[in-house]
Coordinates of N, CA and C in Angstrom, one line a residue:
M1 N 43.6 -176.1 -4.2 CA 43.7 -174.3 -4.3 C 45.1 -174.0 -3.6
E2 N 45.4 -172.8 -4.6 CA 46.8 -172.4 -4.3 C 47.3 -171.8 -3.1
T3 N 48.3 -171.7 -2.6 CA 48.8 -171.0 -1.0 C 48.2 -169.5 -1.0
H4 N 48.3 -168.6 -1.9 CA 47.7 -167.3 -2.1 C 46.4 -167.3 -2.2
Q5 N 45.0 -168.1 -2.3 CA 43.9 -168.3 -2.4 C 43.6 -169.0 -0.9
I6 N 44.5 -170.0 -0.4 CA 44.1 -170.0 0.6 C 44.6 -168.9 1.9
K7 N 45.4 -168.1 1.6 CA 45.5 -166.8 2.2 C 44.7 -166.0 2.5
E8 N 44.1 -165.9 1.4 CA 42.7 -165.0 1.1 C 41.4 -165.4 1.8
K9 N 41.2 -166.6 1.7 CA 40.2 -167.3 2.4 C 40.3 -167.3 4.4
I10 N 41.8 -167.4 4.3 CA 42.0 -167.1 5.7 C 41.5 -165.8 6.3
Q11 N 41.9 -164.8 5.1 CA 42.2 -163.4 5.9 C 40.2 -163.3 6.0
E12 N 39.6 -163.9 4.7 CA 38.4 -163.5 4.7 C 37.6 -163.8 5.8
L13 N 38.0 -165.3 6.2 CA 37.3 -165.8 7.8 C 37.6 -165.0 8.8
E14 N 38.6 -164.6 9.3 CA 39.3 -163.8 10.2 C 38.7 -162.9 10.2
N15 N 38.3 -162.0 8.9 CA 37.3 -160.4 9.1 C 35.7 -161.1 9.7
W16 N 35.9 -162.0 9.1 CA 34.4 -162.4 9.5 C 34.0 -163.0 10.7
L17 N 34.7 -163.1 11.5 CA 35.1 -163.4 13.1 C 34.8 -162.0 13.8
I18 N 36.0 -161.5 13.1 CA 36.3 -159.9 14.0 C 34.7 -159.4 13.8
E19 N 33.7 -159.4 12.6 CA 32.5 -158.7 12.3 C 31.3 -159.7 12.9
N20 N 31.6 -160.6 13.4 CA 30.7 -161.5 14.4 C 31.2 -162.2 15.6
P21 N 31.6 -161.8 16.1 CA 32.1 -162.1 17.1 C 31.1 -163.1 18.3
N22 N 30.1 -162.9 18.0 CA 29.4 -163.8 19.1 C 28.3 -164.9 18.1
S23 N 28.8 -165.3 17.2 CA 28.2 -166.3 16.2 C 28.3 -167.5 16.5
P24 N 26.8 -168.5 16.7 CA 27.1 -169.6 17.2 C 28.1 -170.4 16.2
E25 N 28.1 -170.0 14.7 CA 29.2 -170.7 13.8 C 30.7 -170.4 14.1
R26 N 30.6 -169.8 15.8 CA 32.3 -168.8 15.6 C 33.5 -170.5 15.7
N27 N 33.2 -171.5 16.3 CA 33.8 -172.7 16.3 C 33.9 -173.3 14.9
L28 N 32.8 -173.4 14.3 CA 33.2 -174.2 12.6 C 34.3 -172.9 12.3
I29 N 34.3 -171.5 11.9 CA 34.9 -170.8 11.2 C 36.8 -171.1 11.4
E30 N 36.4 -171.1 12.7 CA 38.0 -171.3 13.5 C 38.5 -172.5 13.3
S31 N 37.7 -173.5 13.4 CA 38.0 -174.9 12.3 C 38.8 -174.5 11.3
D32 N 38.0 -174.2 10.5 CA 38.3 -174.3 8.8 C 39.3 -173.5 8.8
I33 N 39.6 -172.2 9.3 CA 41.1 -171.4 9.6 C 42.1 -172.2 9.8
N34 N 41.9 -173.3 10.8 CA 43.0 -174.2 11.4 C 43.6 -175.0 10.3
H35 N 42.0 -175.6 9.6 CA 42.6 -176.6 8.6 C 43.3 -175.9 7.4
L36 N 42.9 -174.6 7.1 CA 43.4 -173.8 6.1 C 45.0 -173.7 6.2
R37 N 45.4 -173.0 7.7 CA 46.6 -173.2 7.7 C 47.5 -174.7 7.7
T38 N 46.7 -175.7 8.1 CA 47.3 -176.9 7.8 C 47.6 -176.9 6.5
L39 N 46.6 -176.9 5.5 CA 46.7 -176.7 4.2 C 47.9 -176.1 3.7
I40 N 48.5 -175.0 4.5 CA 49.8 -173.9 3.7 C 50.4 -174.7 4.5
T41 N 50.9 -175.3 5.1 CA 52.4 -175.7 5.8 C 52.4 -177.0 5.1
K42 N 51.2 -177.9 4.8 CA 51.4 -179.4 3.7 C 52.1 -178.9 2.2
N43 N 51.5 -177.4 2.3 CA 51.8 -177.3 0.5 C 53.2 -176.9 0.4
H44 N 54.0 -176.3 1.9 CA 55.0 -176.0 1.9 C 56.3 -177.0 2.3
E45 N 56.0 -178.5 2.4 CA 56.9 -179.3 2.7 C 57.4 -180.0 1.4

């Protein structure tokens, strides 16, 4: 995935968290966001 695609996916996931604050999948989504942010960092190295 390219950086802009990763950023778009992060935004989608963050919006999902806002819309579903009490979801049982919250920890999984947060983990996915952290993973994607790590990918962005590695792409810039």
